[in-house]
Amino acid sequence: MLEYLRNASEKPIAKVLITILAFSFIGWGVAEWIFGNVMSDTTLVRVGPEKVSVQQYNMERSRELATMSRDEMRNVYVDPVAAQKFQNDIISKLTTQTMVENRAHKMGFIVSDHRIAREIREYPEFQENGTFSTLKFDTTLRNSGYSESEFAEILRAGVLRSMVLGSMSAPVRVPAFATTAMYNARNAERTIDYTTIKFDDFRVEKPSDDDLRTFYAQNPQTVAETRTASYVLVPADMSKPDEYSDAYDIAIKVEDAIIGGVSLQNAASKNKAKFVSLKPFTVGERPTDDVLTDAMVSKLLSMESGSESEIIETKAGFVIMRLDQITPEHVAEFDSVKKDLINDWTRDAKRKLAYVRANEILVDINAGNAMTNKKSATVSRTHGAPDDVLVAAFKSGIGTNSIVEAPNAFYVMTVKSDTKPTADVKRSEELTKELQKMSEKQITDDYNSFLIREYPVRINEKVYRRFLGNNQ
């Protein structure tokens, strides 16, 4: 709404600051909780010496909700993941703003009342026929939920932030030599000779059990930790109050039955709820389920074996999860992986023979002999030869002979010569712009790190939990 706030939010540093604070916060409040006073404390976050209160959070939350569509608002209320993200975004926004305002105050920046009055008079939305309209001013503020003093303070804070962040948006000049060096590095070509020694060109005998056991002792296979879980779903159309209420009552009955020692499956059956048993899963391969959100799966990964979750509200209804069993990571038994070991052993044996042959060719060319089955190619960093050869071609010096390993072959390579690219004005201009953006990002990242060190962010965990809860 505010011009200065809009301008600041479009600058790179502001975008970085808003997203960088994804809750690397240090908690406090334990002593206050133990010794009292916490009920009167509404400080949600401290940013350096300043505070962000629950009242500020609620005010900003109301304003954000007012700008949402009906579907977006409903999603925030129904989906725990969306609600948590919405909550975190508001806290990050308030924290970022406070951090930058701290810096403005420390640098001695001042925005006078005269400046604020002038800004208000010149604000386009408050003008009619080119002059300031008191009626438009009052109407706009009333519709936006601001008092005059709140609007003035928000505008003042926006101007202060623009003073701090304004210099960060100044374009960075890229030296011509930097563009030239990068252009040549990206577009240069090299002439190489290389030959290919494929693993599958070699034949090996079938391995014995002793061969496989020796190989497995050197290359053991571990089985990742797995978890087995289940859940009860009390389905309901959560947008209908009657269904919501009835489903919640059933969920309470299911929870009471579980607490009383009834299994999840029996508790679901007795209360006509849905029981789902999930297949074993790992951290890397999470279960695919229409009901379980990412946050719920993450909760499963943090639960102890044999424990149940609280009642969780989802789009499909109410859910109670149980982590049935955790099977720790362990080394697989030899017999269970023997068939796979045959392929692994065979490939390893072929690889060793291919490497011996590659070394024989390398010794020959180092002695001045011709390369066997030579291919000559002019390559860039992106085409002209297999990818592994391209990488090695530009990492090695001119005249270098080397062996390059790829997933299924060895390459013996000689780098013959280097050719600089033809100048291209348009591509150089595009590269200059890219380098400019890279430089600006590096500057903003450094400045952001400085602000975080200078004004450490701490969240009051007790107040956070008491006022905002823990959305899952």
Short mmCIF file of C-alpha atoms in Angstrom, two decimals, residues 138-402:
data_model
loop_
_atom_site.label_atom_id
_atom_site.label_comp_id
_atom_site.label_asym_id
_atom_site.label_seq_id
_atom_site.Cartn_x
_atom_site.Cartn_y
_atom_site.Cartn_z
CA ASP A 138 -9.58 9.54 5.89
CA THR A 139 -11.54 7.11 3.70
CA THR A 140 -8.45 5.22 2.52
CA LEU A 141 -7.08 4.87 6.03
CA ARG A 142 -10.42 3.73 7.40
CA ASN A 143 -10.81 1.09 4.67
CA SER A 144 -7.25 -0.11 5.27
CA GLY A 145 -7.60 -0.41 9.04
CA TYR A 146 -5.03 2.28 9.91
CA SER A 147 -5.26 5.20 12.29
CA GLU A 148 -3.46 8.42 11.33
CA SER A 149 -0.71 7.80 13.86
CA GLU A 150 -0.26 4.16 12.75
CA PHE A 151 -0.07 5.20 9.12
CA ALA A 152 2.47 7.91 9.92
CA GLU A 153 4.65 5.46 11.85
CA ILE A 154 4.44 2.84 9.08
CA LEU A 155 5.35 5.47 6.51
CA ARG A 156 8.22 6.69 8.69
CA ALA A 157 9.50 3.12 9.08
CA GLY A 158 9.23 2.62 5.33
CA VAL A 159 11.28 5.75 4.64
CA LEU A 160 13.90 4.64 7.17
CA ARG A 161 14.13 1.21 5.53
CA SER A 162 14.50 2.81 2.11
CA MET A 163 17.40 4.88 3.49
CA VAL A 164 19.14 1.72 4.66
CA LEU A 165 18.37 -0.43 1.64
CA GLY A 166 18.49 2.25 -1.05
CA SER A 167 22.24 2.07 -1.50
CA MET A 168 22.01 -1.69 -1.98
CA SER A 169 20.00 -1.22 -5.17
CA ALA A 170 22.64 0.91 -6.84
CA PRO A 171 23.96 -0.89 -9.95
CA VAL A 172 27.42 -2.45 -9.66
CA ARG A 173 29.90 -1.65 -12.42
CA VAL A 174 31.57 -4.71 -13.87
CA PRO A 175 35.12 -4.13 -15.17
CA ALA A 176 35.58 -4.90 -18.86
CA PHE A 177 38.41 -7.32 -18.12
CA ALA A 178 36.08 -9.39 -15.90
CA THR A 179 33.56 -9.75 -18.73
CA THR A 180 36.32 -10.64 -21.19
CA ALA A 181 37.83 -13.24 -18.85
CA MET A 182 34.44 -14.85 -18.19
CA TYR A 183 33.49 -14.75 -21.89
CA ASN A 184 36.72 -16.46 -22.91
CA ALA A 185 36.44 -19.03 -20.13
CA ARG A 186 32.91 -19.98 -21.14
CA ASN A 187 33.26 -19.95 -24.89
CA ALA A 188 36.83 -21.07 -25.55
CA GLU A 189 37.42 -24.29 -27.48
CA ARG A 190 40.13 -26.89 -27.15
CA THR A 191 41.50 -29.51 -29.51
CA ILE A 192 41.99 -32.92 -27.92
CA ASP A 193 42.91 -36.50 -28.83
CA TYR A 194 41.27 -39.30 -26.85
CA THR A 195 40.58 -43.01 -26.90
CA THR A 196 37.87 -45.00 -25.11
CA ILE A 197 38.39 -48.16 -23.06
CA LYS A 198 34.96 -49.58 -22.16
CA PHE A 199 34.54 -51.86 -19.16
CA ASP A 200 32.27 -54.21 -21.12
CA ASP A 201 34.99 -54.84 -23.71
CA PHE A 202 36.59 -57.17 -21.16
CA ARG A 203 35.45 -60.65 -20.14
CA VAL A 204 35.75 -62.20 -16.66
CA GLU A 205 34.89 -65.60 -15.20
CA LYS A 206 31.89 -66.10 -12.90
CA PRO A 207 32.89 -65.29 -9.30
CA SER A 208 33.05 -67.92 -6.55
CA ASP A 209 31.40 -67.48 -3.15
CA ASP A 210 34.82 -66.70 -1.68
CA ASP A 211 35.32 -63.97 -4.31
CA LEU A 212 31.93 -62.49 -3.43
CA ARG A 213 32.53 -62.64 0.34
CA THR A 214 35.90 -60.94 -0.04
CA PHE A 215 34.34 -58.28 -2.25
CA TYR A 216 31.45 -57.75 0.18
CA ALA A 217 33.82 -57.38 3.12
CA GLN A 218 35.41 -54.47 1.23
CA ASN A 219 32.09 -53.06 0.00
CA PRO A 220 29.42 -53.70 2.64
CA GLN A 221 25.84 -52.61 1.92
CA THR A 222 23.80 -50.91 4.60
CA VAL A 223 20.03 -51.01 4.84
CA ALA A 224 18.60 -47.60 5.73
CA GLU A 225 16.51 -47.10 8.85
CA THR A 226 12.86 -47.88 8.12
CA ARG A 227 9.67 -46.92 9.91
CA THR A 228 6.28 -48.58 9.93
CA ALA A 229 3.29 -46.38 10.69
CA SER A 230 -0.51 -46.34 10.59
CA TYR A 231 -3.28 -43.84 11.14
CA VAL A 232 -6.99 -43.45 11.77
CA LEU A 233 -8.99 -41.01 9.66
CA VAL A 234 -12.38 -39.70 10.73
CA PRO A 235 -13.55 -38.33 7.35
CA ALA A 236 -15.63 -35.17 7.13
CA ASP A 237 -16.39 -32.17 4.96
CA MET A 238 -14.50 -29.72 7.13
CA SER A 239 -16.26 -26.73 5.57
CA LYS A 240 -19.61 -27.85 7.06
CA PRO A 241 -19.90 -27.02 10.79
CA ASP A 242 -22.17 -29.95 11.64
CA GLU A 243 -19.92 -32.54 9.95
CA TYR A 244 -16.87 -30.92 11.51
CA SER A 245 -18.38 -31.12 15.00
CA ASP A 246 -19.61 -34.71 14.62
CA ALA A 247 -16.26 -35.87 13.24
CA TYR A 248 -14.38 -34.20 16.07
CA ASP A 249 -16.57 -35.98 18.65
CA ILE A 250 -15.77 -39.33 16.98
CA ALA A 251 -12.06 -38.46 16.92
CA ILE A 252 -12.22 -37.82 20.68
CA LYS A 253 -13.80 -41.26 21.19
CA VAL A 254 -11.08 -42.89 19.07
CA GLU A 255 -8.40 -41.08 21.07
CA ASP A 256 -9.96 -42.16 24.38
CA ALA A 257 -10.09 -45.79 23.19
CA ILE A 258 -6.41 -45.69 22.20
CA ILE A 259 -5.47 -44.19 25.56
CA GLY A 260 -7.43 -47.02 27.15
CA GLY A 261 -5.22 -49.59 25.44
CA VAL A 262 -7.29 -50.41 22.36
CA SER A 263 -5.29 -50.82 19.14
CA LEU A 264 -5.57 -48.20 16.45
CA GLN A 265 -7.31 -50.63 14.10
CA ASN A 266 -9.89 -51.74 16.68
CA ALA A 267 -10.49 -48.16 17.83
CA ALA A 268 -11.19 -47.20 14.22
CA SER A 269 -13.48 -50.20 13.67
CA LYS A 270 -15.55 -49.55 16.80
CA ASN A 271 -16.13 -45.93 15.82
CA LYS A 272 -16.66 -46.52 12.09
CA ALA A 273 -13.50 -44.61 11.18
CA LYS A 274 -10.96 -45.49 8.49
CA PHE A 275 -7.78 -47.36 9.44
CA VAL A 276 -4.74 -47.15 7.13
CA SER A 277 -1.51 -49.12 7.52
CA LEU A 278 1.43 -47.61 5.65
CA LYS A 279 4.20 -49.60 4.02
CA PRO A 280 7.65 -49.29 5.64
CA PHE A 281 9.37 -46.07 4.58
CA THR A 282 12.69 -44.27 5.02
CA VAL A 283 13.65 -40.63 5.43
CA GLY A 284 14.57 -40.47 1.75
CA GLU A 285 11.52 -42.36 0.47
CA ARG A 286 8.53 -41.02 2.32
CA PRO A 287 5.10 -42.62 2.03
CA THR A 288 2.78 -41.41 -0.72
CA ASP A 289 -0.60 -40.76 0.83
CA ASP A 290 -3.34 -38.27 -0.04
CA VAL A 291 -4.11 -37.55 3.61
CA LEU A 292 -0.62 -37.16 5.08
CA THR A 293 0.91 -33.74 4.49
CA ASP A 294 4.67 -33.09 4.50
CA ALA A 295 4.38 -31.69 8.02
CA MET A 296 2.60 -34.82 9.23
CA VAL A 297 5.20 -37.12 7.67
CA SER A 298 7.94 -35.01 9.27
CA LYS A 299 6.19 -35.47 12.59
CA LEU A 300 6.17 -39.25 12.06
CA LEU A 301 9.93 -39.10 11.55
CA SER A 302 10.35 -37.36 14.90
CA MET A 303 8.05 -39.64 16.93
CA GLU A 304 9.20 -42.48 19.14
CA SER A 305 8.34 -46.09 18.35
CA GLY A 306 4.94 -47.11 19.76
CA SER A 307 3.69 -43.52 20.24
CA GLU A 308 0.58 -41.82 18.88
CA SER A 309 0.05 -38.25 17.76
CA GLU A 310 -2.56 -35.84 19.01
CA ILE A 311 -5.71 -35.29 16.93
CA ILE A 312 -4.65 -33.54 13.72
CA GLU A 313 -7.05 -31.50 11.62
CA THR A 314 -6.68 -32.02 7.86
CA LYS A 315 -8.69 -31.23 4.73
CA ALA A 316 -10.02 -34.80 4.66
CA GLY A 317 -11.02 -34.91 8.34
CA PHE A 318 -9.38 -35.66 11.70
CA VAL A 319 -6.31 -37.90 11.87
CA ILE A 320 -4.49 -39.75 14.66
CA MET A 321 -1.12 -41.22 13.64
CA ARG A 322 0.89 -44.01 15.24
CA LEU A 323 4.53 -44.87 14.69
CA ASP A 324 4.39 -48.65 15.02
CA GLN A 325 8.03 -49.65 14.65
CA ILE A 326 11.52 -48.33 13.89
CA THR A 327 14.04 -50.70 12.30
CA PRO A 328 17.52 -49.17 12.76
CA GLU A 329 20.06 -48.91 9.95
CA HIS A 330 22.08 -52.13 9.65
CA VAL A 331 24.49 -54.01 7.39
CA ALA A 332 22.65 -56.37 5.07
CA GLU A 333 23.24 -60.09 5.42
CA PHE A 334 25.51 -61.57 2.71
CA ASP A 335 22.90 -64.06 1.47
CA SER A 336 20.26 -61.31 1.04
CA VAL A 337 22.47 -59.35 -1.36
CA LYS A 338 24.40 -62.18 -3.03
CA LYS A 339 22.62 -61.90 -6.40
CA ASP A 340 23.29 -58.17 -6.58
CA LEU A 341 26.91 -58.74 -5.55
CA ILE A 342 27.54 -60.86 -8.66
CA ASN A 343 26.83 -57.89 -10.91
CA ASP A 344 28.84 -55.52 -8.70
CA TRP A 345 31.81 -57.89 -8.52
CA THR A 346 31.74 -58.45 -12.30
CA ARG A 347 31.67 -54.74 -13.04
CA ASP A 348 34.51 -54.09 -10.58
CA ALA A 349 36.64 -56.83 -12.13
CA LYS A 350 36.06 -55.43 -15.65
CA ARG A 351 36.88 -51.95 -14.40
CA LYS A 352 40.23 -53.13 -13.05
CA LEU A 353 41.13 -54.71 -16.40
CA ALA A 354 40.08 -51.56 -18.25
CA TYR A 355 42.21 -49.42 -15.95
CA VAL A 356 45.27 -51.61 -16.62
CA ARG A 357 44.74 -51.16 -20.36
CA ALA A 358 44.27 -47.39 -19.99
CA ASN A 359 47.58 -47.16 -18.13
CA GLU A 360 49.35 -49.13 -20.86
CA ILE A 361 48.11 -46.63 -23.47
CA LEU A 362 49.11 -43.68 -21.25
CA VAL A 363 52.63 -45.06 -20.85
CA ASP A 364 52.89 -45.44 -24.65
CA ILE A 365 51.88 -41.86 -25.46
CA ASN A 366 54.10 -40.48 -22.67
CA ALA A 367 56.94 -42.33 -24.43
CA GLY A 368 56.07 -40.54 -27.68
CA ASN A 369 54.17 -43.34 -29.38
CA ALA A 370 50.88 -42.88 -31.24
CA MET A 371 47.61 -43.21 -29.34
CA THR A 372 45.68 -46.44 -30.07
CA ASN A 373 42.22 -45.94 -31.63
CA LYS A 374 42.64 -42.19 -31.41
CA LYS A 375 39.79 -39.72 -31.93
CA SER A 376 40.47 -36.03 -32.51
CA ALA A 377 37.87 -33.42 -31.56
CA THR A 378 37.43 -29.70 -31.07
CA VAL A 379 35.39 -29.30 -27.90
CA SER A 380 33.70 -26.56 -25.90
CA ARG A 381 32.62 -26.80 -22.30
CA THR A 382 29.26 -28.24 -23.37
CA HIS A 383 29.72 -30.35 -26.49
CA GLY A 384 32.15 -32.26 -28.68
CA ALA A 385 32.96 -35.28 -26.46
CA PRO A 386 31.56 -37.24 -23.49
CA ASP A 387 30.83 -35.01 -20.49
CA ASP A 388 33.60 -36.43 -18.30
CA VAL A 389 36.12 -35.77 -21.08
CA LEU A 390 34.86 -32.19 -21.53
CA VAL A 391 35.33 -31.44 -17.84
CA ALA A 392 38.84 -32.91 -17.81
CA ALA A 393 39.79 -31.15 -21.07
CA PHE A 394 39.32 -27.71 -19.50
CA LYS A 395 40.78 -28.65 -16.12
CA SER A 396 44.05 -29.89 -17.65
CA GLY A 397 46.84 -27.80 -19.10
CA ILE A 398 47.81 -27.75 -22.77
CA GLY A 399 49.99 -30.77 -23.61
CA THR A 400 48.73 -32.81 -20.66
CA ASN A 401 48.20 -36.57 -21.03
CA SER A 402 45.76 -38.12 -18.54
#
